[in-house]
Coordinates of C-alpha atoms in Angstrom, one line a residue:
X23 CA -3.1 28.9 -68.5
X24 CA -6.0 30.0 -66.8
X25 CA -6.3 28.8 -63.0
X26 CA -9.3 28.4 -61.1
X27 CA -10.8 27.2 -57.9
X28 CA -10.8 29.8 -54.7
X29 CA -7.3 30.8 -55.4
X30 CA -7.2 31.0 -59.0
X31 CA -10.7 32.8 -60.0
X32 CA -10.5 36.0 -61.3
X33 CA -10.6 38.3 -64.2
X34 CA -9.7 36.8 -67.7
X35 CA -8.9 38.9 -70.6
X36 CA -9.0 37.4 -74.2
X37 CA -7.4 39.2 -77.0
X38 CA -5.8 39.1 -80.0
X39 CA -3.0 42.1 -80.4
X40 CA -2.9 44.7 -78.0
X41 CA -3.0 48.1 -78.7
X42 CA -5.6 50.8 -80.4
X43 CA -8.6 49.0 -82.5
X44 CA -7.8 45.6 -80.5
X45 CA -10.4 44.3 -79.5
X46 CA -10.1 42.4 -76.4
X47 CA -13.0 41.1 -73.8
X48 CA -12.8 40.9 -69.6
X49 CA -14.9 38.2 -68.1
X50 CA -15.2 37.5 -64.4
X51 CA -17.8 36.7 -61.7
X52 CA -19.8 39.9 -61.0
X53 CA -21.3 38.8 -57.8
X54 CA -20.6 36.4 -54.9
X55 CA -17.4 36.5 -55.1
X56 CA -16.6 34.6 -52.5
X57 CA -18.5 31.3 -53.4
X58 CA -18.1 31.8 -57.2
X59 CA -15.3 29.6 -59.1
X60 CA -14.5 29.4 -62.6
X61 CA -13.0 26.2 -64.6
X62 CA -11.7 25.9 -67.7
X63 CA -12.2 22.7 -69.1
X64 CA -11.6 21.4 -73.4
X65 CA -11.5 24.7 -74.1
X66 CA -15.0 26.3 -72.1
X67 CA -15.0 28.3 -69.7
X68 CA -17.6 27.9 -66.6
X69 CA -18.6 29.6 -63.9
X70 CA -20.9 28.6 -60.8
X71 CA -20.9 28.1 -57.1
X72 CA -17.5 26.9 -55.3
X73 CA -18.0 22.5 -55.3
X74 CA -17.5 22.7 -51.1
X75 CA -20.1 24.8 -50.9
X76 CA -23.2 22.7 -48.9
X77 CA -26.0 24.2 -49.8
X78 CA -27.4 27.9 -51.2
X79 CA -29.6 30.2 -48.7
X80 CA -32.9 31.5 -50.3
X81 CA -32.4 34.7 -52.7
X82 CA -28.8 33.7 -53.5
X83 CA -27.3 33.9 -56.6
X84 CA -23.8 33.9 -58.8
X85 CA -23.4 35.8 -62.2
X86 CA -20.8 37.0 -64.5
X87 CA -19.7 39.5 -66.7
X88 CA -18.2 39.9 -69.6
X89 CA -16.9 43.7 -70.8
X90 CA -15.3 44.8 -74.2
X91 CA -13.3 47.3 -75.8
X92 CA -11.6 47.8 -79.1
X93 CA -9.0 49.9 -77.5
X94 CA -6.9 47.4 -76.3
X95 CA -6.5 45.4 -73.0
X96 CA -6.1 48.3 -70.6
X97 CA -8.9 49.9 -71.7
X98 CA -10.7 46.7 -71.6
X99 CA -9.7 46.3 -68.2
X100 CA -10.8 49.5 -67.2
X101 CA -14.4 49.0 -68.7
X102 CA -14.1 45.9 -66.7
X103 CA -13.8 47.7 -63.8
X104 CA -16.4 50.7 -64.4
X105 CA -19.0 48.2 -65.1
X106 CA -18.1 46.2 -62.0
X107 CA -18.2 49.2 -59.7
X108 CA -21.6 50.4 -61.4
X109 CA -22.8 47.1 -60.3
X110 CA -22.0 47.4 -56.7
X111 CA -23.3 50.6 -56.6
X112 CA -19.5 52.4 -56.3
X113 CA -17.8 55.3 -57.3
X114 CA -14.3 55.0 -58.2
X115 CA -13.9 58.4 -56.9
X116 CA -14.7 57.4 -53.1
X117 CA -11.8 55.3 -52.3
X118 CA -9.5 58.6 -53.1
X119 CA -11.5 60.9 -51.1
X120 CA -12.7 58.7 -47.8
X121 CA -8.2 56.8 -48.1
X122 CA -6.1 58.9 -46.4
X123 CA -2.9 57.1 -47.6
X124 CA -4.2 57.3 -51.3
X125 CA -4.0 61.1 -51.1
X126 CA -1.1 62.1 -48.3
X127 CA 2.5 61.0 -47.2
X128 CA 3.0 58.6 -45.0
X129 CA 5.8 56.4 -42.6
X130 CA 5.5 52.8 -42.9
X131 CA 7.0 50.0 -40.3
X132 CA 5.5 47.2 -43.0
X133 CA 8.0 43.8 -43.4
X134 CA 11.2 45.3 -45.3
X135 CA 11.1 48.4 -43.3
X136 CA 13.8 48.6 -41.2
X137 CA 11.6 49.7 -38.3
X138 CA 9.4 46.3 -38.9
X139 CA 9.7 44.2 -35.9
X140 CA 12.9 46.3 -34.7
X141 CA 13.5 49.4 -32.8
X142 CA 16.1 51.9 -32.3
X143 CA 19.0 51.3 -30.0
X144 CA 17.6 50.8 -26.2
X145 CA 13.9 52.1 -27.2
X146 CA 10.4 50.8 -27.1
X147 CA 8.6 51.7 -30.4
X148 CA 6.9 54.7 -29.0
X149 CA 10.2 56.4 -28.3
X150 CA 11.1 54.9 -31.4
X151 CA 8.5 56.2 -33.5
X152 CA 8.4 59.8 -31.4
X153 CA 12.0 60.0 -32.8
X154 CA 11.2 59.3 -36.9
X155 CA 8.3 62.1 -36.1
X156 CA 11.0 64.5 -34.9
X157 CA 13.3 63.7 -37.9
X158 CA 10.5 64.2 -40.3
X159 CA 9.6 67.4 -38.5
X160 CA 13.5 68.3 -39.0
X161 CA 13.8 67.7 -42.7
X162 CA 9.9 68.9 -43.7
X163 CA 8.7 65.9 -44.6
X164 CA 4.9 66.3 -44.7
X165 CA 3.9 62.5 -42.9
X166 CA 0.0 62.5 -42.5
X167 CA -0.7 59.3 -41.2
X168 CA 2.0 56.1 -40.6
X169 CA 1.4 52.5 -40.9
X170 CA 1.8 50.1 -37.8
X171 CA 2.1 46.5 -39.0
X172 CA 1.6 43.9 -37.1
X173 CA 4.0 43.9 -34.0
X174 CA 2.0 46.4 -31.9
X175 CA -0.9 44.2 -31.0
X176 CA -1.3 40.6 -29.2
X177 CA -1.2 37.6 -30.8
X178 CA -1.3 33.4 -30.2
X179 CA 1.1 30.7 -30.5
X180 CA 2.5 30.4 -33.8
X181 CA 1.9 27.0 -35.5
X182 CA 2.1 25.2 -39.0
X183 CA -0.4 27.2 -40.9
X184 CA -0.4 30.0 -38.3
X185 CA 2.8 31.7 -38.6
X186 CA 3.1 34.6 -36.1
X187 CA 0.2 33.4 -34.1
X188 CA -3.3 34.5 -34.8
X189 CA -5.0 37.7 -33.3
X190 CA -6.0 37.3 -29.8
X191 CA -6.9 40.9 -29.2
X192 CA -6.5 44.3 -31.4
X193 CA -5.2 46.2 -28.8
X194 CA -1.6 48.0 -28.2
X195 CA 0.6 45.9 -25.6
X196 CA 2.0 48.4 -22.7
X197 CA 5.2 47.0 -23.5
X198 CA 5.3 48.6 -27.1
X199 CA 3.2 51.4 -26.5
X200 CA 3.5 52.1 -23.1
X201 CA 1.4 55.3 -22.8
X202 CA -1.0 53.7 -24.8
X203 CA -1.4 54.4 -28.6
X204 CA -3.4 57.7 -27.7
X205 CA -0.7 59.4 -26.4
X206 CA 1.7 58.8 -29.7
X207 CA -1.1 60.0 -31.9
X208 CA -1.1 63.3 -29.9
X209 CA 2.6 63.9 -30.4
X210 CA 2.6 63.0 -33.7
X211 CA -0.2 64.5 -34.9
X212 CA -0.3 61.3 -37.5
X213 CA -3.5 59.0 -38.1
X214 CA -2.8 55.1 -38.3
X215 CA -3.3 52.5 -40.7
X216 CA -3.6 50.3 -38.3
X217 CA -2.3 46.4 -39.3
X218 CA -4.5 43.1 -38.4
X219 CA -3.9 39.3 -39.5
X220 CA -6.0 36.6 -39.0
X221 CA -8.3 35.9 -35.8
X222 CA -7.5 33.2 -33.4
X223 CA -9.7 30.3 -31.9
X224 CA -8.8 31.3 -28.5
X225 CA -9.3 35.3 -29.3
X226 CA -10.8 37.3 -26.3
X227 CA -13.3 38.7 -28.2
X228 CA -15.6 35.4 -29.0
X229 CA -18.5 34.5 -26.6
X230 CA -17.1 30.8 -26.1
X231 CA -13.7 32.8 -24.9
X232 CA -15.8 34.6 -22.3
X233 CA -16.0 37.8 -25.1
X234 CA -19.2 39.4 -26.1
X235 CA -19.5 39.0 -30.1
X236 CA -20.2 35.6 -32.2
X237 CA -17.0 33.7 -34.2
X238 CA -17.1 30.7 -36.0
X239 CA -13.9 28.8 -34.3
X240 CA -12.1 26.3 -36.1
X241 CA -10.3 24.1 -33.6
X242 CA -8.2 21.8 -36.1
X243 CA -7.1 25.0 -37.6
X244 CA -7.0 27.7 -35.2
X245 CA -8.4 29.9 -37.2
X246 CA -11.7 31.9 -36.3
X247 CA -13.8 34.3 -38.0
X248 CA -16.3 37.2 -36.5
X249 CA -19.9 36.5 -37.7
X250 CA -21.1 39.5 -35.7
X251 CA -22.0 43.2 -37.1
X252 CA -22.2 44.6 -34.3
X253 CA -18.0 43.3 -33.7
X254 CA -16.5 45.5 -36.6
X255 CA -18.8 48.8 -35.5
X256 CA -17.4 48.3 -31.8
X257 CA -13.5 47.4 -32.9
X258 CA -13.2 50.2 -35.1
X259 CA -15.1 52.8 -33.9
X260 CA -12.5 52.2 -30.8
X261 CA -10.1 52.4 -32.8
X262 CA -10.9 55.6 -33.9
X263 CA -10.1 56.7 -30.5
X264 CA -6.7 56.3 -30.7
X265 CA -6.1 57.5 -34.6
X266 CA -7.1 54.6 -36.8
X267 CA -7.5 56.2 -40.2
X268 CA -7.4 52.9 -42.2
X269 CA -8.1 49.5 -41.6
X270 CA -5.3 47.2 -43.3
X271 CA -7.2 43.7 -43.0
X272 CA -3.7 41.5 -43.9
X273 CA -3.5 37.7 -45.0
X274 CA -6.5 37.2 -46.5
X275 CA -5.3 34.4 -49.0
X276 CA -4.4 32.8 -45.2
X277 CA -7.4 32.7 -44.0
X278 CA -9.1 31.5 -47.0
X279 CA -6.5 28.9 -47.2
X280 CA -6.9 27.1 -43.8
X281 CA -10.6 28.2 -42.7
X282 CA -12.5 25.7 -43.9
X283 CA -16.1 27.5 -43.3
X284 CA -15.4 30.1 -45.6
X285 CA -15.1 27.3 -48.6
X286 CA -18.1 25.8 -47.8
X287 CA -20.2 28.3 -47.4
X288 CA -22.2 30.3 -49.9
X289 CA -22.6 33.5 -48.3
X290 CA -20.4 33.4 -45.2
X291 CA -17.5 35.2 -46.9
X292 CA -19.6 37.8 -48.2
X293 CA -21.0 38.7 -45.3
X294 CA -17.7 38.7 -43.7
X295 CA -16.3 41.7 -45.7
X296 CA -19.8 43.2 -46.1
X297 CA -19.7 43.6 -42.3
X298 CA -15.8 44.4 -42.2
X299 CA -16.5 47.7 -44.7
X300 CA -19.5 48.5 -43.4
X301 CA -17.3 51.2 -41.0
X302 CA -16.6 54.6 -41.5
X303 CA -13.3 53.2 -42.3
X304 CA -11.8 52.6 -45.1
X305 CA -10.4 49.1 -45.6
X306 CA -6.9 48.2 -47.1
X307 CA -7.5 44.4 -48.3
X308 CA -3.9 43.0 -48.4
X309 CA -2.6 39.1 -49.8
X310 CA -5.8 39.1 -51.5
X311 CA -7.2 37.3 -54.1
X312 CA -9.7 37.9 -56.6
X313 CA -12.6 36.7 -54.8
X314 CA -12.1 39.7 -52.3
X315 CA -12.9 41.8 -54.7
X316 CA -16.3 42.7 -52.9
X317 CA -14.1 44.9 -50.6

């Protein structure tokens, strides 16, 4: 059937055969995505503001939109999505030419690789990583860029809801990097798609932790979340420093999940990513759902 709420909003696609001279329609929220739910109730579907949400700031709004094609679903789909980017002012183009790892080779430590978490035999991970680059070297494999998932950086103490510990600061530990992640990126000669998870309530980088930027904490949670532009300019334009091609902002559907502010709020989430992408970075949204879509 089709879902709704935060988790189950998103794109629905009504047809009757597909194929060419189908004709099938896309409907979907085209703006606030993060406070707009859909329900589908004896047989009608609605669409409006999340029923958490508190109250609406001046100047907000929710829409959808609804695209067609007689060409079958993909080609509805894809109409969907032309007529979504023309309303955000996109170009499908620019994710291909600003994404390094939509356009090059790359080496991956992501969960199922065998480097995820795991070293080689009596090495930290920059020997270990200086040795894949001199393998690759070896057998010509053209590596542009390599993804670091989330072991390199500190984190809390896990608890139920917050496996693995949220971040407490997006910086490379001595012990894994011990020259510091500058020094790897000038032997490799690889940028990084640099991994992150959720923030932490007791993360460095919030003003009640003795940090400089403004979070939202949630003590009962754990969870916290950076309501500060000025945070994402200053973390990744550091980052850039020591290689970061790509931002890989991981479990979203986590954070949506167990931070409460973000459900009740009409425009907190969308200024959250607004502010996230607002980099020269590009962004790599991963266990998202639909109403990410704004990244």
């Amino acid at each position: 059937g089709v879902g709704g709420g935060v988790g189950g909003t998103g794109p629905v696609c009504v047809f009757a055969r597909d194929g060419p001279g189908s004709h099938s329609v896309v409907l979907s929220p085209s703006a606030a995505f993060m406070a707009t739910s859909q329900r589908v109730r004896r047989g009608t579907l609605s669409y409006g503001v999340m029923g958490n949400v508190s109250g609406v700031p001046a100047g907000f709004f929710s829409e959808a939109l609804l695209a067609h094609s007689a060409g079958g679903i993909t080609e509805a789909m894809l109409a969907w999505g032309s007529l979504l980017l023309a309303r955000g002012g996109k170009v499908r183009a620019a994710a291909w030419e600003r994404d390094l790892t939509l356009r090059t080779l790359g080496y991956s430590t992501d969960n199922g690789a065998y480097y995820y978490y795991n070293t080689a035999p009596n090495a930290s991970y920059e020997q270990t990583m200086l040795r894949v680059a001199e393998y690759a070297a070896a057998a010509r494999l053209p590596y542009r860029y390599w993804l670091a998932d989330s072991w390199w950086y500190y984190k809390g103490t896990p608890a139920r809801g917050r496996p693995g510990g949220g971040v407490t600061n997006w910086t490379a530990r001595p012990d894994v990097f011990p020259r510091g992640f500058e020094a790897l990126t000038a032997a490799t000669g690889w940028r990084v798609q640099g991994h992150n998870r959720y923030w932490d309530a007791t993360t460095g980088y919030a003003r009640a932790n003795g940090g400089r930027y403004s979070f939202l904490r949630d003590r009962g949670s754990g969870y916290a979340l950076p309501v500060d532009a000025a945070f994402w300019g200053d973390l990744l334009r550091n980052a850039s420093r020591w290689g970061l091609a790509v931002y890989e902002q991981d479990w979203l559907d986590y954070e949506l999940d167990h931070f409460a502010p973000l459900t009740q709020s009409a425009s907190l989430g969308g200024d959250w990513l607004a502010q996230m992408a607002a980099g020269k970075q590009p962004v790599q949204p991963v266990n998202s759902v639909s109403s990410h879509l704004k990244l």
